[in-house]
């Protein structure tokens, strides 16, 4: 007699597998969807609240202030850097130990990041963890007390960060200083060595009181309910509009930092596009990849872009990467060169010739547009990058856009738009910052600018 036991088990197994496959096909990706809809609300006190439901397992909430290094005064240079280091210190309602313990107990993460325009406090974790630690995020971002002994204890950390800066980052930092003549966007995102230990708690409190106000704030979230986020933003009880922003005017110039060694790191740029016009900003992004922003394949060399064709056929670690940075009222576009000191001069002259040429071929345009679309899509797939983009667009532009809207504008970019961007760079006065062995690096007045 044949038993039906095996047959029943097999049918049951197949049914379970089928159900599992059906559930898996309907489940959201671990990192969530990238084409989420962005909901935006402006509170009566002018705080911008923006959120997107990406159905990710990790939720993120960020409080962003327009309070980066460009808003420092002559008496507070380096305050933004010290503020970033001071995130998580004792507040009016919690000690440093309590903040760390309560955040780690639920498995969440609380970070602070600073650039030239913004300071953001970001909370990450599961939905329940983020909900439980939102009061801590509020306390860290808005209730700092800057105890003198805690601020002083962080000076060695500041000194370590200054000592471990890569030379490429140093070159980009000096480029901003040269381009904007050490004003506004020309302020470094790092504290100067001569200011170590000189930024007092009173200076930090002044920077916070002037810039951590409702008119300069945005609260953004991914993987959170928009109504709940609006309620949280309303409970921050922010007020004030802050002073009017002073525009940073591009000037152009040169800074050299001769450090010796075998390599030279050179940042060359002209005036780029700002975030005021999304189409112009995207045109510069396409131009960046058209000229050559580096390879997308590990251990591979890019050899199709104009910048890549300048590199000698050798195994030396010589690189040329186009870079593009857009701010609320200005921008920089150019290239970063890292090369052997005896080859750096020739490469710099080649890069300047391309930048001053102001031309983009149809082949480079098509490749740059495809790479830009890929880069934007990959950035929105990452919640870490997505929350940064959402925060910047909300606090700087006041009107965040979702991925679909962004790609729609990108599809409308033509070769003429990119050529106009290249022409803008070609007509502007160049800025050059160089770090390393500069024996073969030409001065600004020695090249045709």
Short mmCIF file of C-alpha atoms in Angstrom, two decimals:
data_model
loop_
_atom_site.label_atom_id
_atom_site.label_comp_id
_atom_site.label_asym_id
_atom_site.label_seq_id
_atom_site.Cartn_x
_atom_site.Cartn_y
_atom_site.Cartn_z
CA UNK A 1 0.00 0.00 0.00
CA UNK A 2 1.37 3.38 -1.00
CA UNK A 3 1.60 5.98 1.72
CA UNK A 4 0.30 9.49 1.12
CA UNK A 5 2.54 10.97 3.80
CA UNK A 6 5.36 11.93 1.45
CA UNK A 7 2.98 13.35 -1.12
CA UNK A 8 1.22 15.51 1.46
CA UNK A 9 4.53 16.81 2.81
CA UNK A 10 5.72 17.64 -0.69
CA UNK A 11 2.52 19.51 -1.54
CA UNK A 12 2.72 21.40 1.74
CA UNK A 13 6.35 22.30 1.11
CA UNK A 14 5.61 23.57 -2.39
CA UNK A 15 2.71 25.62 -1.05
CA UNK A 16 4.90 27.19 1.62
CA UNK A 17 7.61 27.95 -0.94
CA UNK A 18 5.06 29.52 -3.25
CA UNK A 19 3.69 31.68 -0.46
CA UNK A 20 7.20 32.74 0.54
CA UNK A 21 8.07 33.67 -3.03
CA UNK A 22 4.85 35.66 -3.37
CA UNK A 23 5.58 37.56 -0.17
CA UNK A 24 9.18 38.18 -1.23
CA UNK A 25 8.09 39.59 -4.56
CA UNK A 26 5.80 42.08 -2.80
CA UNK A 27 8.28 43.11 -0.11
CA UNK A 28 10.18 46.39 -0.39
CA UNK A 29 13.95 46.33 -0.86
CA UNK A 30 15.99 46.41 2.34
CA UNK A 31 17.16 49.94 1.58
CA UNK A 32 13.69 51.04 0.52
CA UNK A 33 12.45 52.49 -2.74
CA UNK A 34 14.22 55.42 -4.39
CA UNK A 35 11.24 56.90 -6.27
CA UNK A 36 9.34 58.01 -3.17
CA UNK A 37 7.02 61.01 -3.14
CA UNK A 38 8.27 63.99 -1.14
CA UNK A 39 5.71 65.76 1.08
CA UNK A 40 6.52 69.33 2.12
CA UNK A 41 4.98 71.57 4.77
CA UNK A 42 6.05 75.06 5.82
CA UNK A 43 5.14 75.81 9.44
CA UNK A 44 3.90 79.27 10.51
CA UNK A 45 7.35 79.97 11.99
CA UNK A 46 8.90 79.26 8.52
CA UNK A 47 10.46 75.89 9.42
CA UNK A 48 10.43 73.67 6.31
CA UNK A 49 9.31 70.08 6.95
CA UNK A 50 9.90 67.50 4.21
CA UNK A 51 9.59 63.73 4.26
CA UNK A 52 9.47 60.71 1.99
CA UNK A 53 8.07 57.24 2.69
CA UNK A 54 10.65 54.94 1.10
CA UNK A 55 9.50 51.86 3.07
CA UNK A 56 13.05 51.23 4.27
CA UNK A 57 13.80 49.15 7.34
CA UNK A 58 15.86 52.10 8.61
CA UNK A 59 14.21 55.44 9.32
CA UNK A 60 16.09 58.72 9.35
CA UNK A 61 15.25 62.14 10.77
CA UNK A 62 17.50 65.16 10.37
CA UNK A 63 17.39 68.69 11.77
CA UNK A 64 19.26 70.95 9.37
CA UNK A 65 20.30 74.56 9.92
CA UNK A 66 21.71 77.04 7.46
CA UNK A 67 24.65 77.63 9.79
CA UNK A 68 27.78 76.28 8.09
CA UNK A 69 31.23 77.79 8.03
CA UNK A 70 30.26 80.53 5.53
CA UNK A 71 28.20 82.15 8.30
CA UNK A 72 31.12 82.43 10.73
CA UNK A 73 32.34 85.89 11.65
CA UNK A 74 35.94 87.03 11.89
CA UNK A 75 35.78 86.33 15.62
CA UNK A 76 34.27 82.85 15.28
CA UNK A 77 36.29 81.21 12.49
CA UNK A 78 36.26 77.48 13.18
CA UNK A 79 33.05 77.53 15.24
CA UNK A 80 31.24 75.18 12.83
CA UNK A 81 34.01 72.60 13.16
CA UNK A 82 33.92 72.82 16.97
CA UNK A 83 30.11 72.52 16.90
CA UNK A 84 30.38 69.27 14.96
CA UNK A 85 32.88 67.88 17.45
CA UNK A 86 30.70 69.05 20.35
CA UNK A 87 27.59 67.18 19.17
CA UNK A 88 26.61 64.71 21.87
CA UNK A 89 28.14 66.62 24.76
CA UNK A 90 26.03 67.44 27.80
CA UNK A 91 22.87 69.43 27.16
CA UNK A 92 20.47 71.28 29.45
CA UNK A 93 18.46 68.09 30.03
CA UNK A 94 20.92 65.21 29.55
CA UNK A 95 24.51 64.35 30.31
CA UNK A 96 26.91 63.05 27.69
CA UNK A 97 26.72 59.59 29.27
CA UNK A 98 22.90 59.58 29.21
CA UNK A 99 22.81 60.58 25.54
CA UNK A 100 25.21 57.82 24.50
CA UNK A 101 23.54 55.18 26.67
CA UNK A 102 19.96 55.91 25.58
CA UNK A 103 20.82 56.07 21.88
CA UNK A 104 22.88 52.88 21.93
CA UNK A 105 20.36 51.03 24.09
CA UNK A 106 17.77 51.06 21.29
CA UNK A 107 20.36 50.49 18.55
CA UNK A 108 20.09 53.95 16.99
CA UNK A 109 22.79 56.25 15.65
CA UNK A 110 23.11 60.02 16.12
CA UNK A 111 25.57 61.96 13.97
CA UNK A 112 26.40 65.56 13.12
CA UNK A 113 27.79 66.77 9.80
CA UNK A 114 28.97 70.19 8.68
CA UNK A 115 29.70 71.77 5.32
CA UNK A 116 30.09 75.34 4.15
CA UNK A 117 26.36 76.06 4.24
CA UNK A 118 24.67 73.67 6.66
CA UNK A 119 24.92 71.90 9.99
CA UNK A 120 22.76 68.80 10.29
CA UNK A 121 21.94 66.48 13.20
CA UNK A 122 20.76 63.10 11.93
CA UNK A 123 19.11 60.24 13.82
CA UNK A 124 19.07 56.77 12.23
CA UNK A 125 17.57 53.48 13.37
CA UNK A 126 14.52 51.27 13.18
CA UNK A 127 11.19 53.08 13.26
CA UNK A 128 10.60 52.25 16.91
CA UNK A 129 14.16 53.28 17.83
CA UNK A 130 13.88 56.63 16.05
CA UNK A 131 10.52 57.31 17.67
CA UNK A 132 11.97 56.58 21.12
CA UNK A 133 15.04 58.80 20.67
CA UNK A 134 13.53 61.86 18.96
CA UNK A 135 13.63 63.80 22.28
CA UNK A 136 17.38 63.15 22.40
CA UNK A 137 17.78 64.49 18.86
CA UNK A 138 15.97 67.65 19.90
CA UNK A 139 18.13 68.02 22.99
CA UNK A 140 21.42 67.53 21.13
CA UNK A 141 20.50 69.93 18.33
CA UNK A 142 18.83 72.72 20.31
CA UNK A 143 19.72 72.51 24.00
CA UNK A 144 23.51 72.64 24.02
CA UNK A 145 25.16 74.10 27.09
CA UNK A 146 28.86 73.88 26.04
CA UNK A 147 30.46 73.24 29.40
CA UNK A 148 33.99 74.71 29.27
CA UNK A 149 35.75 71.55 30.44
CA UNK A 150 33.94 69.39 27.88
CA UNK A 151 34.80 71.78 25.05
CA UNK A 152 38.44 71.85 26.19
CA UNK A 153 38.57 68.04 26.28
CA UNK A 154 37.83 67.96 22.54
CA UNK A 155 40.85 70.02 21.48
CA UNK A 156 43.03 66.89 20.95
CA UNK A 157 40.35 65.49 18.64
CA UNK A 158 40.37 68.72 16.64
CA UNK A 159 44.14 68.56 16.40
CA UNK A 160 43.95 64.94 15.20
CA UNK A 161 41.45 65.79 12.46
CA UNK A 162 43.69 68.59 11.22
CA UNK A 163 46.70 66.29 11.15
CA UNK A 164 44.93 63.49 9.27
CA UNK A 165 43.39 65.54 6.46
CA UNK A 166 44.31 64.05 3.08
CA UNK A 167 46.21 66.47 0.81
CA UNK A 168 43.43 66.32 -1.81
CA UNK A 169 40.94 67.65 0.75
CA UNK A 170 43.45 70.30 1.77
CA UNK A 171 43.75 71.42 -1.87
CA UNK A 172 39.96 71.71 -2.27
CA UNK A 173 39.76 73.67 0.98
CA UNK A 174 42.45 76.10 -0.15
CA UNK A 175 40.73 76.41 -3.54
CA UNK A 176 37.63 77.83 -1.86
CA UNK A 177 39.82 80.24 0.08
CA UNK A 178 41.45 81.45 -3.15
CA UNK A 179 38.22 81.60 -5.14
CA UNK A 180 36.26 83.62 -2.58
CA UNK A 181 39.15 85.52 -0.98
CA UNK A 182 38.64 83.96 2.47
CA UNK A 183 35.14 85.39 2.81
CA UNK A 184 31.82 83.55 3.03
CA UNK A 185 32.24 80.36 1.03
CA UNK A 186 35.98 80.91 1.32
CA UNK A 187 35.87 80.01 5.02
CA UNK A 188 37.39 76.62 5.76
CA UNK A 189 35.26 73.81 7.14
CA UNK A 190 38.15 73.16 9.54
CA UNK A 191 39.37 75.28 12.40
CA UNK A 192 42.75 76.94 11.87
CA UNK A 193 45.66 75.67 13.94
CA UNK A 194 46.15 79.07 15.54
CA UNK A 195 42.54 78.97 16.78
CA UNK A 196 42.80 75.62 18.57
CA UNK A 197 41.57 76.07 22.12
CA UNK A 198 40.48 79.65 21.45
CA UNK A 199 36.84 79.04 20.49
CA UNK A 200 35.07 79.67 23.79
CA UNK A 201 31.65 78.37 24.89
CA UNK A 202 30.38 81.95 24.58
CA UNK A 203 31.47 82.04 20.91
CA UNK A 204 29.66 78.76 20.25
CA UNK A 205 26.51 80.01 21.97
CA UNK A 206 26.60 83.19 19.87
CA UNK A 207 26.88 81.19 16.63
CA UNK A 208 23.96 78.99 17.71
CA UNK A 209 21.74 81.90 18.76
CA UNK A 210 22.35 83.73 15.48
CA UNK A 211 21.85 80.79 13.14
CA UNK A 212 19.81 78.06 14.88
CA UNK A 213 16.53 79.88 14.24
CA UNK A 214 13.25 78.96 12.59
CA UNK A 215 13.87 80.86 9.37
CA UNK A 216 17.10 78.94 8.78
CA UNK A 217 15.86 75.45 9.73
CA UNK A 218 14.47 72.40 8.00
CA UNK A 219 13.32 69.11 9.51
CA UNK A 220 13.46 66.20 7.07
CA UNK A 221 12.82 62.49 7.32
CA UNK A 222 12.86 59.26 5.34
CA UNK A 223 10.76 56.29 6.35
CA UNK A 224 8.63 58.36 8.73
CA UNK A 225 5.02 59.54 8.79
CA UNK A 226 4.77 63.11 7.54
CA UNK A 227 2.14 64.19 10.08
CA UNK A 228 4.27 62.85 12.92
CA UNK A 229 7.30 64.70 11.55
CA UNK A 230 5.32 67.94 11.33
CA UNK A 231 4.27 67.46 14.95
CA UNK A 232 7.89 66.90 15.99
CA UNK A 233 9.04 70.01 14.12
CA UNK A 234 6.30 72.06 15.75
CA UNK A 235 7.44 70.87 19.19
CA UNK A 236 10.92 72.31 18.60
CA UNK A 237 9.43 75.75 19.40
CA UNK A 238 11.86 77.60 17.16
CA UNK A 239 11.50 81.30 16.49
CA UNK A 240 13.29 84.08 14.65
CA UNK A 241 14.27 84.50 11.03
CA UNK A 242 17.97 85.26 11.29
CA UNK A 243 19.81 87.95 9.39
CA UNK A 244 19.89 88.25 5.62
CA UNK A 245 22.45 86.03 3.92
CA UNK A 246 25.38 87.88 2.38
CA UNK A 247 26.12 86.57 -1.08
CA UNK A 248 29.58 85.14 -1.76
CA UNK A 249 31.04 86.59 -4.92
CA UNK A 250 33.47 84.53 -6.97
CA UNK A 251 36.81 86.35 -7.33
CA UNK A 252 39.50 83.89 -8.41
CA UNK A 253 43.05 83.65 -7.14
CA UNK A 254 45.89 81.35 -6.16
CA UNK A 255 47.20 79.72 -2.98
CA UNK A 256 50.26 77.46 -2.79
CA UNK A 257 51.28 75.24 0.13
CA UNK A 258 54.70 73.72 -0.53
CA UNK A 259 55.01 70.63 1.68
CA UNK A 260 57.66 68.67 -0.22
CA UNK A 261 57.36 64.95 -0.96
CA UNK A 262 57.05 63.16 -4.28
CA UNK A 263 53.54 64.22 -5.27
CA UNK A 264 51.66 67.40 -6.04
CA UNK A 265 47.93 67.87 -5.55
CA UNK A 266 46.42 70.68 -7.60
CA UNK A 267 42.82 71.93 -7.58
CA UNK A 268 41.88 74.13 -10.55
CA UNK A 269 38.43 75.66 -10.97
CA UNK A 270 36.38 78.42 -12.51
CA UNK A 271 32.95 79.72 -11.58
CA UNK A 272 30.31 77.00 -11.66
CA UNK A 273 26.55 76.85 -11.29
CA UNK A 274 24.47 77.56 -8.20
CA UNK A 275 21.44 75.76 -6.79
CA UNK A 276 19.16 78.65 -7.75
CA UNK A 277 18.41 77.02 -11.09
CA UNK A 278 18.06 73.23 -11.01
CA UNK A 279 18.61 72.92 -14.75
CA UNK A 280 21.91 74.79 -14.60
CA UNK A 281 23.09 72.73 -11.64
CA UNK A 282 22.31 69.51 -13.50
CA UNK A 283 24.05 70.80 -16.64
CA UNK A 284 27.24 71.23 -14.62
CA UNK A 285 26.80 67.71 -13.21
CA UNK A 286 26.65 66.36 -16.76
CA UNK A 287 29.70 68.44 -17.71
CA UNK A 288 31.61 67.00 -14.76
CA UNK A 289 31.14 63.44 -15.96
CA UNK A 290 31.60 64.38 -19.60
CA UNK A 291 35.10 65.67 -18.84
CA UNK A 292 35.89 62.72 -16.57
CA UNK A 293 34.92 62.15 -12.93
CA UNK A 294 36.84 58.91 -12.48
CA UNK A 295 36.14 55.27 -13.13
CA UNK A 296 33.06 53.43 -11.91
CA UNK A 297 34.80 50.04 -12.02
CA UNK A 298 37.19 48.97 -9.29
CA UNK A 299 40.83 48.51 -10.37
CA UNK A 300 39.99 49.87 -13.82
CA UNK A 301 41.19 52.95 -15.65
CA UNK A 302 38.92 55.36 -17.45
CA UNK A 303 40.43 56.31 -20.80
CA UNK A 304 37.56 57.83 -22.78
CA UNK A 305 37.18 61.23 -21.12
CA UNK A 306 39.20 64.33 -22.10
CA UNK A 307 40.89 64.48 -18.68
CA UNK A 308 41.79 60.77 -18.72
CA UNK A 309 43.51 61.16 -22.10
CA UNK A 310 45.97 63.59 -20.52
CA UNK A 311 47.38 60.94 -18.20
CA UNK A 312 50.62 59.23 -19.23
CA UNK A 313 50.58 55.49 -19.88
CA UNK A 314 52.33 54.45 -16.68
CA UNK A 315 51.53 52.56 -13.51
CA UNK A 316 52.13 55.64 -11.37
CA UNK A 317 49.22 56.83 -9.24
CA UNK A 318 48.43 59.89 -11.37
CA UNK A 319 44.77 60.93 -11.42
CA UNK A 320 42.68 63.75 -12.84
CA UNK A 321 39.06 63.98 -11.72
CA UNK A 322 36.58 66.69 -12.61
CA UNK A 323 34.74 68.10 -9.61
CA UNK A 324 31.62 70.20 -9.33
CA UNK A 325 30.12 71.81 -6.26
CA UNK A 326 26.99 73.97 -6.24
CA UNK A 327 25.98 76.27 -3.41
CA UNK A 328 22.87 78.37 -2.88
CA UNK A 329 24.31 81.41 -4.66
CA UNK A 330 27.52 80.29 -6.36
CA UNK A 331 29.53 77.27 -7.41
CA UNK A 332 32.91 75.92 -8.45
CA UNK A 333 33.74 73.69 -11.40
CA UNK A 334 37.14 72.31 -12.27
CA UNK A 335 39.51 69.42 -11.75
CA UNK A 336 41.60 67.86 -9.01
CA UNK A 337 45.02 66.57 -10.06
CA UNK A 338 47.15 64.19 -8.00
CA UNK A 339 50.38 63.36 -9.78
CA UNK A 340 54.12 62.89 -9.49
CA UNK A 341 55.72 66.25 -8.93
CA UNK A 342 57.70 66.21 -12.20
CA UNK A 343 54.52 65.54 -14.25
CA UNK A 344 52.11 67.78 -12.34
CA UNK A 345 52.96 70.95 -14.25
CA UNK A 346 52.25 69.48 -17.69
CA UNK A 347 48.99 67.93 -16.46
CA UNK A 348 47.88 71.24 -14.94
CA UNK A 349 48.48 73.04 -18.23
CA UNK A 350 46.53 70.35 -20.09
CA UNK A 351 43.57 70.68 -17.70
CA UNK A 352 43.56 74.47 -18.03
CA UNK A 353 43.56 74.16 -21.82
CA UNK A 354 40.47 71.92 -21.69
CA UNK A 355 38.66 74.17 -19.21
CA UNK A 356 39.42 77.25 -21.28
CA UNK A 357 38.36 75.47 -24.47
CA UNK A 358 34.72 75.53 -23.39
CA UNK A 359 33.73 72.70 -25.73
CA UNK A 360 31.98 69.36 -25.21
CA UNK A 361 31.70 66.74 -27.93
CA UNK A 362 28.46 64.90 -28.58
CA UNK A 363 30.04 61.60 -27.52
CA UNK A 364 31.22 63.05 -24.20
CA UNK A 365 27.83 64.68 -23.64
CA UNK A 366 25.91 61.42 -24.12
CA UNK A 367 28.30 59.51 -21.84
CA UNK A 368 28.17 62.24 -19.20
CA UNK A 369 24.38 62.32 -19.23
CA UNK A 370 24.13 58.55 -18.77
CA UNK A 371 26.63 58.57 -15.92
CA UNK A 372 24.85 61.47 -14.24
CA UNK A 373 21.53 59.64 -14.33
CA UNK A 374 23.19 56.56 -12.84
CA UNK A 375 24.89 58.58 -10.11
CA UNK A 376 21.67 60.36 -9.10
CA UNK A 377 19.68 57.13 -9.04
CA UNK A 378 22.30 55.34 -6.93
CA UNK A 379 22.44 58.28 -4.53
CA UNK A 380 18.68 58.18 -3.94
CA UNK A 381 18.81 54.41 -3.38
CA UNK A 382 21.02 55.06 -0.35
CA UNK A 383 19.13 56.42 2.63
CA UNK A 384 22.31 58.07 3.93
CA UNK A 385 22.71 60.09 0.73
CA UNK A 386 18.98 60.61 0.32
CA UNK A 387 18.54 62.31 3.68
CA UNK A 388 21.45 64.65 2.90
CA UNK A 389 20.01 65.62 -0.49
CA UNK A 390 16.56 66.12 1.02
CA UNK A 391 17.92 68.26 3.84
CA UNK A 392 20.05 70.47 1.60
CA UNK A 393 17.29 71.10 -0.91
CA UNK A 394 14.80 71.86 1.88
CA UNK A 395 16.92 74.28 3.88
CA UNK A 396 18.69 75.98 0.94
CA UNK A 397 16.05 75.98 -1.79
CA UNK A 398 12.89 75.48 0.27
CA UNK A 399 11.41 73.16 -2.37
CA UNK A 400 12.80 69.60 -2.28
CA UNK A 401 12.21 67.45 -5.34
CA UNK A 402 11.83 63.70 -5.67
CA UNK A 403 13.82 61.41 -7.95
CA UNK A 404 11.24 61.33 -10.75
CA UNK A 405 11.11 65.12 -10.99
CA UNK A 406 14.89 65.30 -10.93
CA UNK A 407 15.30 62.76 -13.72
CA UNK A 408 12.64 64.54 -15.77
CA UNK A 409 14.67 67.77 -15.63
CA UNK A 410 17.83 65.81 -16.44
CA UNK A 411 16.21 64.30 -19.53
CA UNK A 412 15.56 67.82 -20.77
CA UNK A 413 19.25 68.78 -20.58
CA UNK A 414 20.65 69.30 -24.09
CA UNK A 415 24.18 69.52 -25.41
CA UNK A 416 23.64 73.26 -25.77
CA UNK A 417 22.96 73.54 -22.02
CA UNK A 418 26.16 71.68 -21.18
CA UNK A 419 28.14 73.75 -23.68
CA UNK A 420 26.79 76.91 -22.03
CA UNK A 421 28.04 75.61 -18.68
CA UNK A 422 31.47 74.91 -20.19
CA UNK A 423 31.53 78.41 -21.69
CA UNK A 424 30.76 79.95 -18.29
CA UNK A 425 33.80 78.20 -16.83
CA UNK A 426 35.98 79.19 -19.78
CA UNK A 427 35.09 82.88 -19.47
CA UNK A 428 35.66 83.08 -15.71
CA UNK A 429 38.95 83.80 -13.99
CA UNK A 430 40.51 80.56 -12.77
CA UNK A 431 41.43 79.71 -9.21
CA UNK A 432 44.32 77.38 -8.37
CA UNK A 433 45.30 75.78 -5.06
CA UNK A 434 48.23 73.38 -4.83
CA UNK A 435 49.68 71.26 -2.03
CA UNK A 436 52.82 69.09 -1.97
CA UNK A 437 56.00 69.30 -4.02
CA UNK A 438 55.35 72.35 -6.17
CA UNK A 439 58.73 72.68 -7.88
CA UNK A 440 57.18 71.96 -11.31
CA UNK A 441 53.74 73.44 -10.71
CA UNK A 442 53.22 76.69 -12.66
CA UNK A 443 51.94 79.86 -11.05
CA UNK A 444 48.59 81.27 -12.07
CA UNK A 445 50.14 84.13 -14.05
CA UNK A 446 52.35 81.70 -15.97
CA UNK A 447 49.48 79.87 -17.64
CA UNK A 448 47.02 81.21 -20.17
CA UNK A 449 43.95 81.96 -18.04
#
